[in-house]
Amino acid sequence: MTGGVHRLVRRCAAALRRHLRWLIAAPLALLAVAWGLAWWIPLPPRLAESPSTVVLFRDGSPAFVFLSPDDKYRMAVRPEDLGGNHPGAVDADYLEALFRFEDKRFRLHPGVDPLAVMRSAWANLRAGRVVTGASTLTMQLVRLVEPRPRTLRSKAVEALRALQLEARMSKDEVLAAYLSFLPFGRNVEGLPAASWAYFGHGPRDLSPEEIAVLLAVPQRPTQRYPAPQNVPRLRSARDEIAGWLLDEGALGAEGQQTGDPAREGLRRRIAGTDVPGQIRPLPRRAPHAAFWFAAQHPGETRIPTTLDRGLQAVAEDRLRAARGDLAAYGIHNGTAVLADHRTGEVLSLVGNLDFWDAEHGGQIAGFDTPRSPGSALKPFLYAMAIDRGLALPEHLVEDIPTAWVDYAPSNYDGRFAGLVSLEDALSHSLNIPFVRLLGRLGTENFVATLRQAGAASLRPQPGHYGLSAAIGAVEVTPLEVAGLYAALAHGGRYRALRWRPRTGEDAELPLLTPGAAHLTRRALARRDRPDFPTRRQWSGAPASIHWKTGTSYGHRDAWAAGSGPRLTAVVWLGNFDNAPAVDLVGAEAAGPILFDLLEAAADRSLPTFGDPPPQDLARVEVCAFSGHLPTEACDHRAHALAPRSRVPTAPCPYHRTIEVDLDSGLAVNPSCRSGRRYEERSFLVLPASVRRWLAREHRFLPSPPSLDPSCRRDTAGRAPEILSPPAGQVLVLVPGLPTSDQEVPLTAEATAAGRLSWFVNGELLATADAGERVWWQPVPGRHEITVVDEAGRTARRSLDVRSSRAG
């Protein structure tokens, strides 16, 4: 008997050894097949559904939430958002409550919880009906992205799909997807969107009552989402879930016993708190900027920016407040840009006065729309001229009527100043001095420098722009103007403005020297200016700012741009249909808004005084009258700041030392002074063009004495310079108008007083004093005009006269 048992055991052992490999291999093979199928069968397509594109403020809060491609407000949750403390993170207390309420062993099971299945089966059998389920969060995610009828077969498919998800995704990825697709009523999906729609804040810091609401709604979203008719149901569900969680030790009740006063106090507080009664609009701030950002980064659903939430609100509120008054004056569009010129970050972008104003192009992003800047670019001409040693702020410049071929600019008020310092010309925004300055600097040099500083709106064709570029005959965007003024405030160093968080070091371009930038800011900081807004006469300008306004030709654009200690602001107002408005003036329309922005956004911790001269400036002695380097004839001298390596070397052109005969009062020279009593005297000798203008204005200055007739003329001076007609002019005669009414003025600049002889085609036309104008009656053809001074020095110019029929 015993031997038989032993033989049976040996046979069984041998059989087990023979089949052991199959007993081990079969489950492994099944596991391999299941694993292969998990990777071969595609995941539910909706898992790849794009969420809402969200544009973020610099603090991580949403500025603008777009609808997703399937018309949902669904803000994605990332794995790194789970339980963190960064903006956009999910509250750790909410996650703890979620696990307690929905899936206690989420971190342990493979997608299906066997213990929960057995517990549910036993409870349902005992009750004779379904009283509890065994769905894990992973299975619920499957149901969210692949809805099916609630049947046992569907449960089996959900279980298999859950195992597949867990095989191919990490736990945090599963949880993030679940929190992204949770339904919260109407077209709100996902925890972040619900938190903003229900409570007006993100899911990082949720109160216990808010956590209970966010757990209650997804169970029956159509019956519990915030709406007046759902309030009783939502309150009841919230209180029930909160009570259960408190009994489980969640919602801040961990370690407290039932009946503990703290736990009961929390229970009463939750019960006494109102539930949300309606869904709030999701954040839709900075709409123009948001659409602009999204267009530049298609497919990117989370767009971080440098926009400051507070400053964006300040700028939006200020332009919104101005909208009514501006509309009354026929001004319907406007934009504002705020940037930190120390970092190059754009802090605020307002694209228009009203995004929903379809009648006036309200959805056009004005900050990226090229417009004529009027006088807003003159400061950069000023600074570039200083940098190249062409001028100093104290230099006298001519502001008299001047024509360049067929271009004859005027000042805004139609008046001229005669001679003014360049600094006064800038602070009073005179046009003629800056057109002259551009002629000396070179239009292409000026435009090329603007392009270097990010003015990509400028046309690239050489020769496209002329002298009118000095006063606004170019087009730039408010963002580009902000970049220029930020460079001016940043010591002349240009860096491209950026609206995305920094990923590396920003490259800087030395656009202007620190000295030229300082002297320009000094001129723009003056308060005694005609462009000081009338509405600010009593309240004044914000402390320590420099600014410039601009008005384009025909009152189509009004600009104000400037900087404080930290921020640079640009305001543009106008009409995108180019409709003019008589009140569309930079000083009065845009200036007050600029001042309000810089004042409201001022950093009170920064000093508001002092702009000490940089090291590249030195004090130099200049003629007190002209600002040029003094000659011996300059009786009064002063000191001025000038770039150390770029001091203009031209001597004062206005003072002249003349030897005067004490008896006759006439001028003498070495050829005739022998035996006479004479002395050297300093005289102010203005250019002939200025003298002519003064005479027309009935304003006269003392003239230097005439040369004694017995003296020989000095032949060492400079030849006359023909001012009119301008070089290259083509004169077209007006048909039907007598040529006697179309006479051409001939004028010249002479270095010394005396008489000039004018010749046309070799024939003497007239002889007149250097300061006088001679008139010539034109005839069709090409003519050579010659002027000769008393010393025989000559200048020539060709003039082409055409009849209208010749075209």
mmCIF file of C-alpha atoms in Angstrom, residues 671-672 676 707-712:
data_model
loop_
_atom_site.group_PDB
_atom_site.id
_atom_site.type_symbol
_atom_site.label_atom_id
_atom_site.label_comp_id
_atom_site.label_asym_id
_atom_site.label_seq_id
_atom_site.Cartn_x
_atom_site.Cartn_y
_atom_site.Cartn_z
ATOM 1 C CA SER A 671 44.453 146.889 -48.207
ATOM 2 C CA CYS A 672 43.267 150.253 -46.891
ATOM 3 C CA ARG A 676 43.755 155.203 -40.227
ATOM 4 C CA LEU A 707 33.330 148.010 -46.531
ATOM 5 C CA ASP A 708 34.947 151.342 -47.324
ATOM 6 C CA PRO A 709 34.764 151.814 -51.125
ATOM 7 C CA SER A 710 38.490 152.477 -51.256
ATOM 8 C CA CYS A 711 39.259 148.996 -49.925
ATOM 9 C CA ARG A 712 39.747 145.898 -52.061
#
